[in-house]
Amino acid sequence: MFIQTEPTPNPDALKFVPGTPVLPEGASSMEYLDGRDTHNSPLARKLLGVDGVRGVFYGPDFITITKSEDANWAFLKPEVFSLITEVLNSGSSVVTEGTTQAEDTMAKEGDSDVVAMIKELLDTRIRPAIQEGTNLVDYFPTKGGEWDFWLTIPSIDGGDIEYRGFEDGHVLLKLRGACRTCDSSTVTLKNGIESMLMHYIEEVQGVTQIMDQEEEIAIREFEKFEEKLRKVKGSA
């Protein structure tokens, strides 16, 4: 098996493409950030056991590995290659049990027409572009009938989005995989996803990025670390 690697906008995340499906057809993406949550994926458990690996993300036909900032890809890549090759060559399923469908955008009883439209747009237009790493461009006619106005969702290859709700005109989304810690995530949300949702659905007034508690803590700690560095440089 020949596994290719592709860079992502996040230098600490690398996309591994084995040339064969990773998840069953029609399955949603899956992400693992803690070894205790890998009960349905022995491969994710092994990958998170590699020193320096912080996250494992499964896409339809790729695996994105996120490393710690001080880890070196030169040392990580051979071990990651070996683990992925071993599992896929054995014919074992990457995910052994549990649903792999995109539950966040599944139609639910009680969904309003607006929520249904949001979920459909996320599932059919936005999510595929994010997972495949392609710039999604839509052209719209002006009042004069000319096609000179466009919206684009910048590529955030190797990641995904998770719908968390619709409140007070704002769509709540969580970024996953490579885009979770990518510097361009805000640009992607505001200039791409938000613009497209607002264009198609007039009830949408904006998009808000949702973070889990551990992510918020990590960001605060990193900001404290940066502040210490600035003080050290200022006193030098």
mmCIF file of C-alpha atoms in Angstrom:
data_model
loop_
_atom_site.group_PDB
_atom_site.id
_atom_site.type_symbol
_atom_site.label_atom_id
_atom_site.label_comp_id
_atom_site.label_asym_id
_atom_site.label_seq_id
_atom_site.Cartn_x
_atom_site.Cartn_y
_atom_site.Cartn_z
ATOM 1 C CA MET A 1 0.000 0.000 0.000
ATOM 2 C CA PHE A 2 1.300 3.427 -0.977
ATOM 3 C CA ILE A 3 0.193 6.191 1.390
ATOM 4 C CA GLN A 4 0.615 9.768 0.227
ATOM 5 C CA THR A 5 0.809 12.788 2.493
ATOM 6 C CA GLU A 6 -0.693 16.174 1.740
ATOM 7 C CA PRO A 7 -0.129 19.404 3.669
ATOM 8 C CA THR A 8 -3.011 21.328 5.222
ATOM 9 C CA PRO A 9 -3.255 25.046 6.067
ATOM 10 C CA ASN A 10 -2.326 24.027 9.606
ATOM 11 C CA PRO A 11 1.424 23.196 9.802
ATOM 12 C CA ASP A 12 0.769 20.907 12.779
ATOM 13 C CA ALA A 13 -1.744 18.800 10.825
ATOM 14 C CA LEU A 14 -0.869 16.428 7.989
ATOM 15 C CA LYS A 15 -3.243 14.534 5.732
ATOM 16 C CA PHE A 16 -2.480 10.843 5.043
ATOM 17 C CA VAL A 17 -4.171 9.504 1.882
ATOM 18 C CA PRO A 18 -3.988 5.697 1.504
ATOM 19 C CA GLY A 19 -5.719 5.535 -1.875
ATOM 20 C CA THR A 20 -8.538 3.412 -0.435
ATOM 21 C CA PRO A 21 -11.713 4.289 1.494
ATOM 22 C CA VAL A 22 -11.127 4.947 5.192
ATOM 23 C CA LEU A 23 -14.782 5.071 6.227
ATOM 24 C CA PRO A 24 -17.809 3.252 4.762
ATOM 25 C CA GLU A 25 -19.577 4.923 1.847
ATOM 26 C CA GLY A 26 -21.864 7.709 3.006
ATOM 27 C CA ALA A 27 -20.245 7.850 6.435
ATOM 28 C CA SER A 28 -19.514 11.090 8.212
ATOM 29 C CA SER A 29 -16.146 12.174 9.538
ATOM 30 C CA MET A 30 -14.940 11.150 12.994
ATOM 31 C CA GLU A 31 -12.428 12.801 15.328
ATOM 32 C CA TYR A 32 -10.504 11.497 18.350
ATOM 33 C CA LEU A 33 -8.650 13.789 20.749
ATOM 34 C CA ASP A 34 -8.453 11.521 23.793
ATOM 35 C CA GLY A 35 -7.397 7.877 23.987
ATOM 36 C CA ARG A 36 -10.282 7.186 26.367
ATOM 37 C CA ASP A 37 -12.748 7.894 23.546
ATOM 38 C CA THR A 38 -11.254 5.418 21.068
ATOM 39 C CA HIS A 39 -13.280 2.357 22.136
ATOM 40 C CA ASN A 40 -14.618 1.936 18.581
ATOM 41 C CA SER A 41 -11.315 2.529 16.767
ATOM 42 C CA PRO A 42 -8.197 0.552 17.717
ATOM 43 C CA LEU A 43 -6.256 2.446 15.035
ATOM 44 C CA ALA A 44 -7.062 5.805 16.635
ATOM 45 C CA ARG A 45 -6.004 4.381 20.017
ATOM 46 C CA LYS A 46 -2.645 3.307 18.610
ATOM 47 C CA LEU A 47 -2.095 6.597 16.786
ATOM 48 C CA LEU A 48 -2.855 8.664 19.892
ATOM 49 C CA GLY A 49 -0.370 6.468 21.743
ATOM 50 C CA VAL A 50 2.422 7.789 19.533
ATOM 51 C CA ASP A 51 4.402 10.436 21.374
ATOM 52 C CA GLY A 52 3.597 13.835 19.860
ATOM 53 C CA VAL A 53 0.214 12.946 18.275
ATOM 54 C CA ARG A 54 -2.602 15.147 19.610
ATOM 55 C CA GLY A 55 -5.516 14.300 17.339
ATOM 56 C CA VAL A 56 -6.778 11.782 14.795
ATOM 57 C CA PHE A 57 -9.410 12.707 12.221
ATOM 58 C CA TYR A 58 -11.054 10.271 9.787
ATOM 59 C CA GLY A 59 -12.434 11.563 6.505
ATOM 60 C CA PRO A 60 -14.043 9.490 3.728
ATOM 61 C CA ASP A 61 -10.699 8.603 2.145
ATOM 62 C CA PHE A 62 -8.050 10.221 4.326
ATOM 63 C CA ILE A 63 -6.709 10.416 7.868
ATOM 64 C CA THR A 64 -5.534 13.728 9.300
ATOM 65 C CA ILE A 65 -3.015 13.611 12.123
ATOM 66 C CA THR A 66 -2.511 16.650 14.348
ATOM 67 C CA LYS A 67 0.753 16.847 16.280
ATOM 68 C CA SER A 68 1.989 18.944 19.184
ATOM 69 C CA GLU A 69 3.943 22.052 18.213
ATOM 70 C CA ASP A 70 7.277 20.700 19.433
ATOM 71 C CA ALA A 71 6.933 17.328 17.656
ATOM 72 C CA ASN A 72 8.842 16.685 14.435
ATOM 73 C CA TRP A 73 7.111 15.193 11.391
ATOM 74 C CA ALA A 74 10.350 13.492 10.386
ATOM 75 C CA PHE A 75 10.068 11.241 13.446
ATOM 76 C CA LEU A 76 6.281 10.914 13.522
ATOM 77 C CA LYS A 77 5.560 10.058 9.880
ATOM 78 C CA PRO A 78 7.275 6.609 9.760
ATOM 79 C CA GLU A 79 5.351 5.359 12.799
ATOM 80 C CA VAL A 80 2.048 6.769 11.528
ATOM 81 C CA PHE A 81 2.662 5.189 8.112
ATOM 82 C CA SER A 82 3.341 1.839 9.750
ATOM 83 C CA LEU A 83 0.210 1.843 11.926
ATOM 84 C CA ILE A 84 -2.146 2.907 9.119
ATOM 85 C CA THR A 85 -0.663 0.386 6.676
ATOM 86 C CA GLU A 86 -0.931 -2.468 9.187
ATOM 87 C CA VAL A 87 -4.654 -1.899 9.819
ATOM 88 C CA LEU A 88 -5.725 -1.239 6.231
ATOM 89 C CA ASN A 89 -3.711 -4.141 4.796
ATOM 90 C CA SER A 90 -5.281 -6.512 7.313
ATOM 91 C CA GLY A 91 -8.745 -5.684 6.030
ATOM 92 C CA SER A 92 -9.858 -4.528 9.469
ATOM 93 C CA SER A 93 -12.389 -1.718 9.733
ATOM 94 C CA VAL A 94 -11.019 1.606 10.916
ATOM 95 C CA VAL A 95 -14.178 2.049 12.989
ATOM 96 C CA THR A 96 -15.489 -1.168 14.519
ATOM 97 C CA GLU A 97 -18.855 -0.099 15.885
ATOM 98 C CA GLY A 98 -21.171 2.822 16.393
ATOM 99 C CA THR A 99 -22.821 5.098 13.878
ATOM 100 C CA THR A 100 -20.693 6.835 11.280
ATOM 101 C CA GLN A 101 -23.509 8.922 9.823
ATOM 102 C CA ALA A 102 -23.504 12.713 10.068
ATOM 103 C CA GLU A 103 -25.900 12.960 12.993
ATOM 104 C CA ASP A 104 -25.473 16.712 13.379
ATOM 105 C CA THR A 105 -27.192 17.443 10.047
ATOM 106 C CA MET A 106 -29.746 14.624 10.122
ATOM 107 C CA ALA A 107 -33.345 15.799 9.911
ATOM 108 C CA LYS A 108 -35.006 15.747 13.321
ATOM 109 C CA GLU A 109 -38.601 16.042 14.400
ATOM 110 C CA GLY A 110 -39.296 19.633 15.324
ATOM 111 C CA ASP A 111 -36.711 21.157 12.955
ATOM 112 C CA SER A 112 -37.988 24.416 11.505
ATOM 113 C CA ASP A 113 -37.862 25.093 7.766
ATOM 114 C CA VAL A 114 -34.868 27.377 8.346
ATOM 115 C CA VAL A 115 -32.919 24.736 10.291
ATOM 116 C CA ALA A 116 -33.737 22.163 7.605
ATOM 117 C CA MET A 117 -32.355 24.485 4.902
ATOM 118 C CA ILE A 118 -29.218 25.173 6.951
ATOM 119 C CA LYS A 119 -28.563 21.455 7.430
ATOM 120 C CA GLU A 120 -29.123 20.714 3.742
ATOM 121 C CA LEU A 121 -26.718 23.457 2.634
ATOM 122 C CA LEU A 122 -24.064 22.322 5.116
ATOM 123 C CA ASP A 123 -24.394 18.702 4.004
ATOM 124 C CA THR A 124 -24.618 19.135 0.243
ATOM 125 C CA ARG A 125 -22.439 22.165 -0.481
ATOM 126 C CA ILE A 126 -20.197 23.233 2.381
ATOM 127 C CA ARG A 127 -19.111 19.987 4.090
ATOM 128 C CA PRO A 128 -17.914 18.271 0.853
ATOM 129 C CA ALA A 129 -15.780 21.291 -0.072
ATOM 130 C CA ILE A 130 -14.156 21.370 3.370
ATOM 131 C CA GLN A 131 -13.408 17.637 3.468
ATOM 132 C CA GLU A 132 -12.056 17.515 -0.077
ATOM 133 C CA GLY A 133 -9.973 20.648 0.331
ATOM 134 C CA THR A 134 -11.415 22.471 -2.669
ATOM 135 C CA ASN A 135 -12.291 26.133 -2.942
ATOM 136 C CA LEU A 136 -16.069 26.219 -3.306
ATOM 137 C CA VAL A 137 -17.086 29.131 -5.501
ATOM 138 C CA ASP A 138 -20.677 30.143 -6.258
ATOM 139 C CA TYR A 139 -21.562 32.719 -8.880
ATOM 140 C CA PHE A 140 -24.703 34.807 -8.635
ATOM 141 C CA PRO A 141 -26.396 37.040 -11.237
ATOM 142 C CA THR A 142 -26.537 40.761 -10.600
ATOM 143 C CA LYS A 143 -29.659 42.807 -11.264
ATOM 144 C CA GLY A 144 -28.416 43.353 -14.794
ATOM 145 C CA GLY A 145 -28.226 39.613 -15.353
ATOM 146 C CA GLU A 146 -24.428 39.470 -15.491
ATOM 147 C CA TRP A 147 -22.590 36.800 -13.480
ATOM 148 C CA ASP A 148 -19.960 38.941 -11.819
ATOM 149 C CA PHE A 149 -20.619 38.453 -8.106
ATOM 150 C CA TRP A 150 -19.220 35.401 -6.316
ATOM 151 C CA LEU A 151 -18.739 33.834 -2.911
ATOM 152 C CA THR A 152 -15.975 31.421 -2.037
ATOM 153 C CA ILE A 153 -15.266 29.052 0.801
ATOM 154 C CA PRO A 154 -11.453 28.880 1.188
ATOM 155 C CA SER A 155 -10.054 25.366 1.311
ATOM 156 C CA ILE A 156 -9.463 23.991 4.803
ATOM 157 C CA ASP A 157 -8.317 20.613 3.584
ATOM 158 C CA GLY A 158 -8.363 17.746 6.057
ATOM 159 C CA GLY A 159 -11.130 18.991 8.320
ATOM 160 C CA ASP A 160 -14.858 19.193 8.800
ATOM 161 C CA ILE A 161 -17.615 21.215 10.461
ATOM 162 C CA GLU A 162 -20.184 20.185 13.044
ATOM 163 C CA TYR A 163 -23.585 21.840 13.312
ATOM 164 C CA ARG A 164 -24.370 22.796 16.916
ATOM 165 C CA GLY A 165 -27.564 24.794 16.547
ATOM 166 C CA PHE A 166 -29.314 27.948 15.320
ATOM 167 C CA GLU A 167 -29.913 30.695 17.881
ATOM 168 C CA ASP A 168 -30.963 34.327 17.461
ATOM 169 C CA GLY A 169 -30.158 34.293 13.763
ATOM 170 C CA HIS A 170 -26.698 32.767 14.237
ATOM 171 C CA VAL A 171 -25.599 29.334 13.067
ATOM 172 C CA LEU A 172 -23.417 27.648 15.687
ATOM 173 C CA LEU A 173 -20.588 25.595 14.163
ATOM 174 C CA LYS A 174 -17.638 23.684 15.533
ATOM 175 C CA LEU A 175 -14.527 23.195 13.392
ATOM 176 C CA ARG A 176 -12.881 19.769 13.447
ATOM 177 C CA GLY A 177 -9.706 18.119 12.211
ATOM 178 C CA ALA A 178 -7.025 20.270 10.584
ATOM 179 C CA CYS A 179 -9.257 23.350 10.605
ATOM 180 C CA ARG A 180 -9.889 23.105 14.358
ATOM 181 C CA THR A 181 -6.575 24.780 15.219
ATOM 182 C CA CYS A 182 -5.860 26.445 11.885
ATOM 183 C CA ASP A 183 -5.070 30.175 11.782
ATOM 184 C CA SER A 184 -7.334 30.590 8.743
ATOM 185 C CA SER A 185 -10.397 29.155 10.493
ATOM 186 C CA THR A 186 -11.887 32.599 11.213
ATOM 187 C CA VAL A 187 -11.446 33.614 7.579
ATOM 188 C CA THR A 188 -13.126 30.392 6.480
ATOM 189 C CA LEU A 189 -16.083 30.926 8.795
ATOM 190 C CA LYS A 190 -16.643 34.610 8.112
ATOM 191 C CA ASN A 191 -15.627 35.036 4.468
ATOM 192 C CA GLY A 192 -16.838 31.674 3.258
ATOM 193 C CA ILE A 193 -19.416 29.727 5.238
ATOM 194 C CA GLU A 194 -21.139 32.767 6.741
ATOM 195 C CA SER A 195 -21.391 34.556 3.395
ATOM 196 C CA MET A 196 -22.880 31.523 1.674
ATOM 197 C CA LEU A 197 -25.420 30.761 4.410
ATOM 198 C CA MET A 198 -26.509 34.408 4.581
ATOM 199 C CA HIS A 199 -26.893 34.589 0.810
ATOM 200 C CA TYR A 200 -29.095 31.513 0.489
ATOM 201 C CA ILE A 201 -31.041 31.816 3.761
ATOM 202 C CA GLU A 202 -32.197 35.319 4.656
ATOM 203 C CA GLU A 203 -32.949 34.360 8.272
ATOM 204 C CA VAL A 204 -29.236 33.698 8.892
ATOM 205 C CA GLN A 205 -27.501 36.778 10.312
ATOM 206 C CA GLY A 206 -24.102 35.261 11.020
ATOM 207 C CA VAL A 207 -22.016 32.260 12.047
ATOM 208 C CA THR A 208 -20.522 31.690 15.500
ATOM 209 C CA GLN A 209 -17.634 29.296 16.149
ATOM 210 C CA ILE A 210 -18.212 26.973 19.101
ATOM 211 C CA MET A 211 -15.332 25.539 21.121
ATOM 212 C CA ASP A 212 -15.353 22.779 23.698
ATOM 213 C CA GLN A 213 -14.137 23.594 27.217
ATOM 214 C CA GLU A 214 -10.737 21.942 26.748
ATOM 215 C CA GLU A 215 -10.128 23.937 23.569
ATOM 216 C CA GLU A 216 -10.953 27.211 25.325
ATOM 217 C CA ILE A 217 -8.558 26.304 28.153
ATOM 218 C CA ALA A 218 -5.804 25.459 25.663
ATOM 219 C CA ILE A 219 -6.250 28.790 23.875
ATOM 220 C CA ARG A 220 -6.124 30.735 27.149
ATOM 221 C CA GLU A 221 -2.955 28.910 28.194
ATOM 222 C CA PHE A 222 -1.343 29.617 24.825
ATOM 223 C CA GLU A 223 -2.244 33.316 25.105
ATOM 224 C CA LYS A 224 -0.622 33.407 28.558
ATOM 225 C CA PHE A 225 2.500 31.763 27.127
ATOM 226 C CA GLU A 226 2.663 34.312 24.290
ATOM 227 C CA GLU A 227 2.291 37.161 26.785
ATOM 228 C CA LYS A 228 5.229 35.802 28.814
ATOM 229 C CA LEU A 229 7.339 35.634 25.668
ATOM 230 C CA ARG A 230 6.508 39.245 24.818
ATOM 231 C CA LYS A 231 7.516 40.375 28.309
ATOM 232 C CA VAL A 232 10.794 38.458 28.071
ATOM 233 C CA LYS A 233 11.594 40.016 24.684
ATOM 234 C CA GLY A 234 10.621 43.462 25.965
ATOM 235 C CA SER A 235 12.989 43.229 28.933
ATOM 236 C CA ALA A 236 15.886 41.937 26.811
#
